[in-house]
Every structure is written in structure tokens, then in C-alpha cells.
Short mmCIF file of N, CA and C and ligand atoms in Angstrom, two decimals:
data_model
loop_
_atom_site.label_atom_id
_atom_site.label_comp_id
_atom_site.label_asym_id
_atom_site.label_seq_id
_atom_site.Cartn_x
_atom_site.Cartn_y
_atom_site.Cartn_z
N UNK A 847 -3.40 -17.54 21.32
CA UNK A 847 -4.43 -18.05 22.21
C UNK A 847 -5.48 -18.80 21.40
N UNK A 848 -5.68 -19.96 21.53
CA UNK A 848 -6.78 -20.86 20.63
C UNK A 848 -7.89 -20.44 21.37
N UNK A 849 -8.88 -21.04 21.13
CA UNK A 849 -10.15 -20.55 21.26
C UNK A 849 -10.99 -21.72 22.20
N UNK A 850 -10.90 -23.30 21.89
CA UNK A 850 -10.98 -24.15 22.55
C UNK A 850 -10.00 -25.21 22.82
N UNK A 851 -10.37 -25.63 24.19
CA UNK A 851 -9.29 -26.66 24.35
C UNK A 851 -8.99 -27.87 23.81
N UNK A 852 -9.60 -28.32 22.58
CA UNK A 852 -9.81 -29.46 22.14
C UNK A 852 -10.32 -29.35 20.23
N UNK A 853 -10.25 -27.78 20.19
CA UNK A 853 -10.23 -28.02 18.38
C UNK A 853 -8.45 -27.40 18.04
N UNK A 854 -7.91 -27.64 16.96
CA UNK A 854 -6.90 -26.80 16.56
C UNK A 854 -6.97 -25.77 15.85
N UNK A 855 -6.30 -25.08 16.27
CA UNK A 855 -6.36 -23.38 16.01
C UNK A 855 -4.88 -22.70 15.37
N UNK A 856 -4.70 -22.15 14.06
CA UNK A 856 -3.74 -21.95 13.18
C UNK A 856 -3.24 -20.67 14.36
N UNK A 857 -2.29 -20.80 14.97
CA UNK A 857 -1.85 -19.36 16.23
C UNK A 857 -1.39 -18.47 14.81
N UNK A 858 -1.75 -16.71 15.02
CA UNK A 858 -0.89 -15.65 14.15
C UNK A 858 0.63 -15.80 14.20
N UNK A 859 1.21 -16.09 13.42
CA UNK A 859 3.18 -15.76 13.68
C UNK A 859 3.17 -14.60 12.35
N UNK A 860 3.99 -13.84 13.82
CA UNK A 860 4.45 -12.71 13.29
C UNK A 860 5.89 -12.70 12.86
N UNK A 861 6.35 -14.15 13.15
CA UNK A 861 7.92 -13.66 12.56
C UNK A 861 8.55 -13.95 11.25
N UNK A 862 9.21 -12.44 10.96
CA UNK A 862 9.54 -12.31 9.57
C UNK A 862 10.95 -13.02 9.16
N UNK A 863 11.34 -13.42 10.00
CA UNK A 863 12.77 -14.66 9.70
C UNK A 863 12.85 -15.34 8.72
N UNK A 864 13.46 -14.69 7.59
CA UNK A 864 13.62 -15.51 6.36
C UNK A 864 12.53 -15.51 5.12
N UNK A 865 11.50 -14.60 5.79
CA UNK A 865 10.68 -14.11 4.52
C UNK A 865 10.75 -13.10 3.59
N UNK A 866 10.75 -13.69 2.04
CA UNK A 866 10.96 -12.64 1.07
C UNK A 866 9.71 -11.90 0.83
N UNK A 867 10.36 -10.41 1.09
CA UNK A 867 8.64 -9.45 0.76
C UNK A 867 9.14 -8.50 -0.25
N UNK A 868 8.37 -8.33 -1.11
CA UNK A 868 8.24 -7.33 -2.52
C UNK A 868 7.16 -6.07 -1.82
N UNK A 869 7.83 -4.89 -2.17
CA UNK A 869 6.40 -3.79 -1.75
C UNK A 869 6.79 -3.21 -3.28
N UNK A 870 5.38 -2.82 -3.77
CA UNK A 870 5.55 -1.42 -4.80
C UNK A 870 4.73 -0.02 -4.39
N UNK A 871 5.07 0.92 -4.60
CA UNK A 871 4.71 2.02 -3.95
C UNK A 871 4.46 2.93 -4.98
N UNK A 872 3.37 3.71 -5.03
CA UNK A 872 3.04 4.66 -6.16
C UNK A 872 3.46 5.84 -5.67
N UNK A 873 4.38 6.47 -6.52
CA UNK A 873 4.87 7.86 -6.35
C UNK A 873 3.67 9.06 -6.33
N UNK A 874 2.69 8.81 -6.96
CA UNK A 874 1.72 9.80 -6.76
C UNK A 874 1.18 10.05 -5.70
N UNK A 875 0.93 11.56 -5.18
CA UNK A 875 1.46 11.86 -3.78
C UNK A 875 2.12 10.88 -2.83
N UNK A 876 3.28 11.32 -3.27
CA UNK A 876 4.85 11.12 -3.09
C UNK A 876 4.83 11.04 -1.65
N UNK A 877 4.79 12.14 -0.73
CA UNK A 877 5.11 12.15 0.66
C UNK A 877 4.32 11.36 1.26
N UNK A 878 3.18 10.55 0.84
CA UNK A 878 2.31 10.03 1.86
C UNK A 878 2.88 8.61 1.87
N UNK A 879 3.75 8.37 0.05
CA UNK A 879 4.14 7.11 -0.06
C UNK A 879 5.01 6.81 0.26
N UNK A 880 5.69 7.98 0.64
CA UNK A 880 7.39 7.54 1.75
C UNK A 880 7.18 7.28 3.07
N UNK A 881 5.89 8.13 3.46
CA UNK A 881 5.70 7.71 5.07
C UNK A 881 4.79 5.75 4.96
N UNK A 882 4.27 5.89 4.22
CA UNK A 882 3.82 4.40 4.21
C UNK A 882 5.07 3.28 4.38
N UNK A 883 5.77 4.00 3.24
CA UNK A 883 6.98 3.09 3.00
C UNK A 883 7.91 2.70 4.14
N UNK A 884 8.06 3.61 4.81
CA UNK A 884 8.83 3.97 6.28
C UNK A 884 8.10 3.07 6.92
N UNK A 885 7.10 2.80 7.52
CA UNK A 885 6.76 2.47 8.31
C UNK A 885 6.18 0.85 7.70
N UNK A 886 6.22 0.69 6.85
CA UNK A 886 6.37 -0.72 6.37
C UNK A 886 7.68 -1.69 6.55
N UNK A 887 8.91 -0.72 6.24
CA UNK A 887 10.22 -1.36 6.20
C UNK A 887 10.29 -1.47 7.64
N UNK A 888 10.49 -0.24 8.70
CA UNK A 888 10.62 -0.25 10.18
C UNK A 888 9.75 -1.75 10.48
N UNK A 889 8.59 -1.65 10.29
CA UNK A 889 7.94 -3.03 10.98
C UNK A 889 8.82 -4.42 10.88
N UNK A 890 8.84 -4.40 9.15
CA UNK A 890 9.50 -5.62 8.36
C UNK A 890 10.73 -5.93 9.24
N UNK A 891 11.89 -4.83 9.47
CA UNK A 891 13.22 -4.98 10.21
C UNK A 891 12.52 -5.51 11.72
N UNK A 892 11.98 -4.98 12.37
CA UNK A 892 11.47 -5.08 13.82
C UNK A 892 10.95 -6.73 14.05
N UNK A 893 10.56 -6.51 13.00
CA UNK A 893 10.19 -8.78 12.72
C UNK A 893 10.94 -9.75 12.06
N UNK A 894 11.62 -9.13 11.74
CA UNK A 894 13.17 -10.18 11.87
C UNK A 894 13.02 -10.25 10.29
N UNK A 895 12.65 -9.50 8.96
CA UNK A 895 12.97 -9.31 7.89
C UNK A 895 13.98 -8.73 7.70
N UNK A 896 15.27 -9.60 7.00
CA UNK A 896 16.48 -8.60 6.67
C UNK A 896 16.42 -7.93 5.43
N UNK A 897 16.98 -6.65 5.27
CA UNK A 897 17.23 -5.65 4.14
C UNK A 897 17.30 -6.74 3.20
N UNK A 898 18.38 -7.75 2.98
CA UNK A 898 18.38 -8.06 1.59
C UNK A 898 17.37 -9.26 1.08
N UNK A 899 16.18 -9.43 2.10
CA UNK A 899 14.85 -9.77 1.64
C UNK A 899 13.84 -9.09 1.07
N UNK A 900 13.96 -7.81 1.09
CA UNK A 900 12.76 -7.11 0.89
C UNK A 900 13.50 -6.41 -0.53
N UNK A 901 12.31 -5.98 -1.43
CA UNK A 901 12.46 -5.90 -3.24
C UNK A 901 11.47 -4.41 -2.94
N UNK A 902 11.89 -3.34 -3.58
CA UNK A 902 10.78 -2.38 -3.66
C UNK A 902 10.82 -1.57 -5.05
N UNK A 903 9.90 -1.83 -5.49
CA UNK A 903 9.62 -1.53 -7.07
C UNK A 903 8.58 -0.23 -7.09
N UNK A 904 8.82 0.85 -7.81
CA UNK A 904 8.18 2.10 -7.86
C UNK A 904 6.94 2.34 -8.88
N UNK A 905 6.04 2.76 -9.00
CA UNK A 905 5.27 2.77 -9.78
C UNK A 905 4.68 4.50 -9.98
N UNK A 906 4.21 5.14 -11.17
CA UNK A 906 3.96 6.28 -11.17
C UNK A 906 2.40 6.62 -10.67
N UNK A 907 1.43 5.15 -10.50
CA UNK A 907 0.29 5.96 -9.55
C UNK A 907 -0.33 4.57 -9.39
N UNK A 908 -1.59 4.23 -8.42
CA UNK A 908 -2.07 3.62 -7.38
C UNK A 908 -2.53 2.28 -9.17
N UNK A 909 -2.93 3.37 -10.26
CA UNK A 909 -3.66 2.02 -11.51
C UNK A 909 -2.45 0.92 -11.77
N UNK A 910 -1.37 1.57 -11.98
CA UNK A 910 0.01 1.19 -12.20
C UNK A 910 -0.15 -0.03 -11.07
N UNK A 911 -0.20 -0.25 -9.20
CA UNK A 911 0.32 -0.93 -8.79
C UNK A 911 0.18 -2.38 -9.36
N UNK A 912 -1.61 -2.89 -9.73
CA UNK A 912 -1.29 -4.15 -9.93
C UNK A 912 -0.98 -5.04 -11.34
N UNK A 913 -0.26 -4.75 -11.91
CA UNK A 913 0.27 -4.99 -12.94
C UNK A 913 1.69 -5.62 -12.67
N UNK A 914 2.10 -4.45 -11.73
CA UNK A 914 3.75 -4.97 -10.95
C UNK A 914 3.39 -6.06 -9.98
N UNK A 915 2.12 -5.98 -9.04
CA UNK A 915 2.45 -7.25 -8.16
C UNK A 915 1.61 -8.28 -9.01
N UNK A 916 1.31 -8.48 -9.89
CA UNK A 916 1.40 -9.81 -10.66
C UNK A 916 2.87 -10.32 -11.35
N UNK A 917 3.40 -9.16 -11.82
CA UNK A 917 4.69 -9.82 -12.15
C UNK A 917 5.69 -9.95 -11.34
N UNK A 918 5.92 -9.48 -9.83
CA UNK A 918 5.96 -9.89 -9.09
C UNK A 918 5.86 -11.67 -8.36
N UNK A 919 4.14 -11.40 -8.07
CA UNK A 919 4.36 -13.12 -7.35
C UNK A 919 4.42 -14.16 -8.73
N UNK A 920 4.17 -13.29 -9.74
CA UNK A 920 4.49 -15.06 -10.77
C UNK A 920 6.08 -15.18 -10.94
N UNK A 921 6.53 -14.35 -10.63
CA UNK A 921 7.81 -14.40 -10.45
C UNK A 921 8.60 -15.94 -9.33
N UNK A 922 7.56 -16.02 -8.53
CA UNK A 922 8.00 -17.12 -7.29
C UNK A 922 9.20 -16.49 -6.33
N UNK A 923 9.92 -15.47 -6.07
CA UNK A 923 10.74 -14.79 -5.32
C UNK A 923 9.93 -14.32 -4.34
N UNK A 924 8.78 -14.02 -3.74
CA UNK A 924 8.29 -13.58 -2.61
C UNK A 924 7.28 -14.69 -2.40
N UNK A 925 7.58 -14.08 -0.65
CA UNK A 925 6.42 -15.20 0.38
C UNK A 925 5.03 -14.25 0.36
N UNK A 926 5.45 -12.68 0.61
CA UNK A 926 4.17 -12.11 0.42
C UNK A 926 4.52 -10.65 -0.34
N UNK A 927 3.36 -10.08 -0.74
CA UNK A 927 3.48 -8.70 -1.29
C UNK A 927 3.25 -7.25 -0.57
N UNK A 928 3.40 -6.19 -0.55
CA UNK A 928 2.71 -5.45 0.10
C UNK A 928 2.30 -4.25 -1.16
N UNK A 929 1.64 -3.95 -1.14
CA UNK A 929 0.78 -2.20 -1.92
C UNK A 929 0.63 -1.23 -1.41
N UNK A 930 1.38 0.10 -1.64
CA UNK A 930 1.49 1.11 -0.84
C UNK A 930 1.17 2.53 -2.01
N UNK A 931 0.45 3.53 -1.68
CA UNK A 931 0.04 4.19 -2.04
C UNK A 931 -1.29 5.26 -1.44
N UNK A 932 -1.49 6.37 -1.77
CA UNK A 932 -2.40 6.49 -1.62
C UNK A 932 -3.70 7.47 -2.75
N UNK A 933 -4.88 7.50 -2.56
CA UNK A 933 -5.72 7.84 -3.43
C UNK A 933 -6.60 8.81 -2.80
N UNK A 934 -6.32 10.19 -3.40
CA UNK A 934 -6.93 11.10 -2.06
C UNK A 934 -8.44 12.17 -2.65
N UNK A 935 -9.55 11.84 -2.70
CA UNK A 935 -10.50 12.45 -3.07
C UNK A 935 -10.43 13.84 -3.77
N UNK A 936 -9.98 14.70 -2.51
CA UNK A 936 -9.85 16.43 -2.76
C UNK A 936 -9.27 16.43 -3.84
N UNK A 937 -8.00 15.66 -4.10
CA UNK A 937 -7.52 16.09 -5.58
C UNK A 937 -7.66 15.45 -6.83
N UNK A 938 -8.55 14.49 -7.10
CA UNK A 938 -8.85 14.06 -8.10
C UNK A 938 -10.66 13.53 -8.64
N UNK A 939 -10.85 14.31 -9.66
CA UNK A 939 -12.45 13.63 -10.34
C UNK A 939 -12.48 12.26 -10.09
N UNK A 940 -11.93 11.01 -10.58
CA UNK A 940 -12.08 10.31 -10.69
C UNK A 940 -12.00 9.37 -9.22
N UNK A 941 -11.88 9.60 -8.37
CA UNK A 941 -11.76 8.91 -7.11
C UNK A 941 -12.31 7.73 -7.21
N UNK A 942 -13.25 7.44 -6.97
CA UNK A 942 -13.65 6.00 -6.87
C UNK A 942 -13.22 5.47 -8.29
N UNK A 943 -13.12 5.55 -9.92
CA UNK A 943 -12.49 4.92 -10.46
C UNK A 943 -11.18 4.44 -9.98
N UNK A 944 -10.56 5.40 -9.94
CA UNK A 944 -8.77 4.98 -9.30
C UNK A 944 -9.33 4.04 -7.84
N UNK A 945 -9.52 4.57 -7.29
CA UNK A 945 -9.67 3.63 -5.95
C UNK A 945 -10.25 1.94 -6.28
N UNK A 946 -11.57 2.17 -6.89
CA UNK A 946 -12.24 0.65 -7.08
C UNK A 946 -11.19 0.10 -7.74
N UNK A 947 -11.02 0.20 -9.11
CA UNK A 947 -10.35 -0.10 -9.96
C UNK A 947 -8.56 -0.80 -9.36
N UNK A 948 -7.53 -0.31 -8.46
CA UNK A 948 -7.10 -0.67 -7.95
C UNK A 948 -7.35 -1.59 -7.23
N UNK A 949 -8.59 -1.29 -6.16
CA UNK A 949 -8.31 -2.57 -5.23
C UNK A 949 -9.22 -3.54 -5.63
N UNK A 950 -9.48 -3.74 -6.92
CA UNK A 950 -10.34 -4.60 -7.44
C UNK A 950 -9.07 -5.56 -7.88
N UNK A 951 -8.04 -4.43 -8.57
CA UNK A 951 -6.80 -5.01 -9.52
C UNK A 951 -6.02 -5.76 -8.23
N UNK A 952 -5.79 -5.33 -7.06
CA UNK A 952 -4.98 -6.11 -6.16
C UNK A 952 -5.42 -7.45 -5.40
N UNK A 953 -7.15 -7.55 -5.27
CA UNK A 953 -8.06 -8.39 -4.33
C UNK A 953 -7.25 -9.95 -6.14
N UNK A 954 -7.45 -9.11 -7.05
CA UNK A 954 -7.78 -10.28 -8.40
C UNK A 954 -6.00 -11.17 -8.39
N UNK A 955 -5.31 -10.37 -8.11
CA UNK A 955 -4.05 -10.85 -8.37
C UNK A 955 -3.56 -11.57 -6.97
N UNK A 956 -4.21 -11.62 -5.61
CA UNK A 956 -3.78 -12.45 -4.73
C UNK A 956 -4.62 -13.59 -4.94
N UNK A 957 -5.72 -13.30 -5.13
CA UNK A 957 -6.64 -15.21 -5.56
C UNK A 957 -5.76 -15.58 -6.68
N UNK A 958 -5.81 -15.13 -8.01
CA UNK A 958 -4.99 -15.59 -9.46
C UNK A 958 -3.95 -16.52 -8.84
N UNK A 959 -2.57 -15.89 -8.09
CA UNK A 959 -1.35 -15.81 -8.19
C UNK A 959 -1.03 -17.07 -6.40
N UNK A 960 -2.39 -16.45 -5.88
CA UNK A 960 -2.13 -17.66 -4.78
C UNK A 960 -1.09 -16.79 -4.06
N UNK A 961 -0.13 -15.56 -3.93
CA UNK A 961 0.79 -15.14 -2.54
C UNK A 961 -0.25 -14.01 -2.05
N UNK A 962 0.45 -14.20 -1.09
CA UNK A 962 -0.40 -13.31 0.10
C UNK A 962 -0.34 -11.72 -0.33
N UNK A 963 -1.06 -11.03 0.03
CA UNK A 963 -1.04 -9.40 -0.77
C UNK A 963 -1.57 -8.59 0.28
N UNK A 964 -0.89 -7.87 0.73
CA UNK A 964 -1.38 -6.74 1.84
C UNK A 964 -1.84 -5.37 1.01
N UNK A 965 -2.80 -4.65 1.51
CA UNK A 965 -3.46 -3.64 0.39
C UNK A 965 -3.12 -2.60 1.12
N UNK A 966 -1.94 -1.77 1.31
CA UNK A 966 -1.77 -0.76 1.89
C UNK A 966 -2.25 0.54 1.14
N UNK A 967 -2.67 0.73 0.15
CA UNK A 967 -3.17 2.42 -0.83
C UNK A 967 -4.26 2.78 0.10
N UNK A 968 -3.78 3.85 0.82
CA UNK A 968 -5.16 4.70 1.75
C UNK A 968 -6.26 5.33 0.57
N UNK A 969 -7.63 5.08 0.86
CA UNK A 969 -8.15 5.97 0.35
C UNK A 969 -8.62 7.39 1.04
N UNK A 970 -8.53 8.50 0.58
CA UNK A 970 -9.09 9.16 2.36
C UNK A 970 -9.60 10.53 1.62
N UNK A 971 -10.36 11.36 1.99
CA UNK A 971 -11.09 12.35 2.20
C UNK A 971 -10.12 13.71 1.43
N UNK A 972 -8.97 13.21 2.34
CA UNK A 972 -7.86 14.76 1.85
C UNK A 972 -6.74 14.37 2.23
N UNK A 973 -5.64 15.45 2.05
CA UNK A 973 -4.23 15.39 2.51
C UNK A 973 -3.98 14.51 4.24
N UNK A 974 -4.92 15.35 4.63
CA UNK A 974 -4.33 15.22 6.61
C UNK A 974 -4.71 14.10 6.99
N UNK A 975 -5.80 13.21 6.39
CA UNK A 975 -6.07 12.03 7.10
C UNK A 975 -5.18 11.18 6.35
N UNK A 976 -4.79 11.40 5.20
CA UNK A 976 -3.35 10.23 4.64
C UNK A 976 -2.52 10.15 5.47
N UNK A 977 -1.88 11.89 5.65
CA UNK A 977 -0.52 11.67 6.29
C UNK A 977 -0.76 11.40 8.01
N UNK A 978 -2.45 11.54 8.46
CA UNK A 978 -2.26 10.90 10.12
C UNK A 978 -2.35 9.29 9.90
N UNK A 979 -2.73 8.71 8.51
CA UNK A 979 -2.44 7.17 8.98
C UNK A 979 -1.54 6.60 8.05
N UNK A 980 -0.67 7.38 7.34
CA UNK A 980 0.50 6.85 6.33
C UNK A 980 1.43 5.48 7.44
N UNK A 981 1.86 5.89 8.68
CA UNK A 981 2.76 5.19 9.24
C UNK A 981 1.96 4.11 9.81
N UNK A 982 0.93 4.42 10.58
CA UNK A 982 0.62 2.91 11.06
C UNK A 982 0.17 2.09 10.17
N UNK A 983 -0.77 2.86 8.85
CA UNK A 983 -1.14 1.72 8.06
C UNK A 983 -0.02 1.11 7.32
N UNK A 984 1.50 1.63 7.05
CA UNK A 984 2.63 0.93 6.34
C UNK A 984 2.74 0.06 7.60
N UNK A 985 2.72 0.07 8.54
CA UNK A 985 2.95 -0.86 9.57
C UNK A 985 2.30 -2.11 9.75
N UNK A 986 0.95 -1.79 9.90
CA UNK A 986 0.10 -3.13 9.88
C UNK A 986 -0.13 -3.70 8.35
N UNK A 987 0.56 -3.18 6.89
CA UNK A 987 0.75 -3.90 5.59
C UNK A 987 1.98 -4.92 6.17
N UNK A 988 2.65 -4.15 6.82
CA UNK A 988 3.73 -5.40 6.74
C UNK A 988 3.60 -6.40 8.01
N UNK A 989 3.02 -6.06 8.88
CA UNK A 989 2.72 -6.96 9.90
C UNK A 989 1.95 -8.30 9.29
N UNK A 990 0.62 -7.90 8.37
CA UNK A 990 -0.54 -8.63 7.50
C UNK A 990 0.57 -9.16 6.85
N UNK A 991 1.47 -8.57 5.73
CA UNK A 991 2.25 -9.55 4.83
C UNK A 991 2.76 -10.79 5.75
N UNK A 992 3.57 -11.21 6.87
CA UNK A 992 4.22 -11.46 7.49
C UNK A 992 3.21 -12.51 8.10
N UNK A 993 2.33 -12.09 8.64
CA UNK A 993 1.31 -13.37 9.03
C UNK A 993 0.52 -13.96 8.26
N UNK A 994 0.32 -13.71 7.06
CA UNK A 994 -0.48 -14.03 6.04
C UNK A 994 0.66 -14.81 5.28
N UNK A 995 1.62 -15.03 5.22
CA UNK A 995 2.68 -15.83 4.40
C UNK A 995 2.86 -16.89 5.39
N UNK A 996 3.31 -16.27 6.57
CA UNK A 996 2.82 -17.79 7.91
C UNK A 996 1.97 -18.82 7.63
N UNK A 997 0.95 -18.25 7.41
CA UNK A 997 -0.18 -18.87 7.52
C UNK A 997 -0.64 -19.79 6.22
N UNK A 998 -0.08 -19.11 5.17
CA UNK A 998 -0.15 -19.77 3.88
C UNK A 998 1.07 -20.99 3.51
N UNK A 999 2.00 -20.70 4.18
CA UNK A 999 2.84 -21.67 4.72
C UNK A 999 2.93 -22.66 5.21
N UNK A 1000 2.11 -22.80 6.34
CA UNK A 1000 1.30 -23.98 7.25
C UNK A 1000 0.04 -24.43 6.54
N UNK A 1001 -1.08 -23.67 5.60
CA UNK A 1001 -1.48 -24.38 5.08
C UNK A 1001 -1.41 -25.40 4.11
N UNK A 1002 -0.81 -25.30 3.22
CA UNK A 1002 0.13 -25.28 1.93
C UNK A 1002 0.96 -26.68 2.52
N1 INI B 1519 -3.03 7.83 -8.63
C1 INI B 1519 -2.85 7.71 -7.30
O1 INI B 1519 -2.05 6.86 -6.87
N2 INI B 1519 -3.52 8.50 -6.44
C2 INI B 1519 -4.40 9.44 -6.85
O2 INI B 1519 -5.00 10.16 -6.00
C3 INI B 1519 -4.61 9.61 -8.25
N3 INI B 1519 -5.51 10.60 -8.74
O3 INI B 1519 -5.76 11.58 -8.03
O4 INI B 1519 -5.97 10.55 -9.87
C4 INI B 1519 -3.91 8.76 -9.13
N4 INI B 1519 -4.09 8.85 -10.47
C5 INI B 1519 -3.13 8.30 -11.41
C6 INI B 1519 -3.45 6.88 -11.79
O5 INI B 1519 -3.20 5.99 -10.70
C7 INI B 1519 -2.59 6.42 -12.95
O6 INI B 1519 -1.22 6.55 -12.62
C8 INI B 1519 -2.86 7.21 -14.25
O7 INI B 1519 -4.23 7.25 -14.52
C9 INI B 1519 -2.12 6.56 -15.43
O8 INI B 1519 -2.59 5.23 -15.66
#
């Protein structure tokens, strides 16, 4: 839906037809990163991304992710990236290091690298609020990857 009848307006496309997506996922707390993961791929398939488009590379915790999605998009094989993980207060001192520090490392490598980067690593309070938004937020990473490569597409 544009906005006026007489300026042009970039419409969202959501379809994943023929787009290559890379996710890396930090194994540290593991179960929150499989439900992310789940519900990233489900979306990706549901939008017309086939299995042998999508690349998923493992990492042992949230500092680890952006290191991989730089070598990743300089790679030139993906339209967009996704980051999945999460960073959970209750169990670690350092919280806001790991947290800033990550999504400082992911915001730096989508300007650098120019592909689109969805920031899926929850930060959250404790266990229960990860695992109540592990699935929709893997969902709307890959929805964002998917329209954000659209869109960089048509600009470009
Ligand atoms: N990594 C996470 O992904 N989540 C966390 O909650 C976390 N905590 O609690 O510290 C965490 N730490 C590990 C960190 O990401 C690195 O893997 C480690 O420091 C080695 O560089």
C-alpha cells in the first residue's frame, strides 16, 4: 500500500524465490538457538526459500557471531544474512559486554559489507522470556532478511 497517489513508494516483497540466505547461530544456550533456528528456516521455506539456498554455520557463542557473517557476505554467495542466538542476563556477569559488543559487531558488518543482516540474538532478562520469543523472533529474522535483500535489490 503506498502512501500517496502520486509519489513512488518501494512496496515490502516478501518473496524468498531464489534468495541465497546464510544464518549463523550460537550454540550457547543451545535450546533457545534451535528454537530460533526452527522458526527462521519454517518462515524461509513458507516464502519460497529452497533448502539448497540457505548455508547455516555454527558458532560457540553470540562474540563469535560477527566474525562469521563478515566472512560470510564478503564471500558474495548471499542476498542476506541472518544472526541467531541468544544472550540471557540471569546467567552471565558480563551481559551488556556480550550483548553491546555483538550487536555493535553485527550493526558494523552490514554498513562495511553492504548485505542485508537481520539481528536475531535475543537479549532477555532469563530463560522463559527467550524461549516465549525464540520462534517468532527466528521468524520475523527471516521475514527482515527476505525484504531487506528485496529492497536492496531494487535499490542497487
Ligand atoms: N554467549 C552467548 O551467546 N550468550 C550468553 O549469554 C553468553 N554469556 O552468558 O556469557 C555468551 N558468552 C560467550 C561469548 O559469546 C563468547 O563465546 C566467549 O566469550 C568466547 O569468546
Amino acid at each position: 500500500m503506498s502512501h500517496f497517489a502520486n509519489i513512488a513508494e518501494f512496496e515490502p516483497d516478501l518473496n524468498g524465490a531464489g534468495l541465497r540466505i546464510g544464518i549463523v547461530v550460537a550454540r550457547f544456550n543451545s535450546n533457545i538457538g534451535e528454537g530460533l533456528l526452527s522458526g527462521a528456516v519454517a518462515e524461509l521455506a513458507e516464502r519460497g526459500v529452497v533448502d539448497g539456498d540457505i548455508r547455516i554455520a555454527t558458532v560457540p557463542g553470540a562474540l563469535e557471531i560477527p566474525l562469521v557473517l563478515q566472512a560470510m557476505a564478503r564471500s558474495g554467495k548471499y542476498d542476506a544474512l541472518v544472526a541467531l542466538g541468544a544472550v540471557i542476563r540471569g546467567e552471565t556477569y558480563h551481559f551488556e559486554i556480550v550483548s553491546n559488543e555483538m550487536a555493535a559487531g553485527i550493526t558494523r558488518v552490514q554498513l562495511d559489507t553492504g548485505v542485508p543482516l537481520a539481528n536475531g540474538v535475543l537479549t532477555t532478562e532469563d530463560d522463559d522470556q527467550a524461549l516465549a520469543r525464540m520462534n517468532v523472533k527466528g521468524r520475523e529474522c527471516a521475514a527482515c532478511a527476505i525484504e531487506m535483500a528485496n529492497l536492496l535489490k531494487v535499490l542497487r
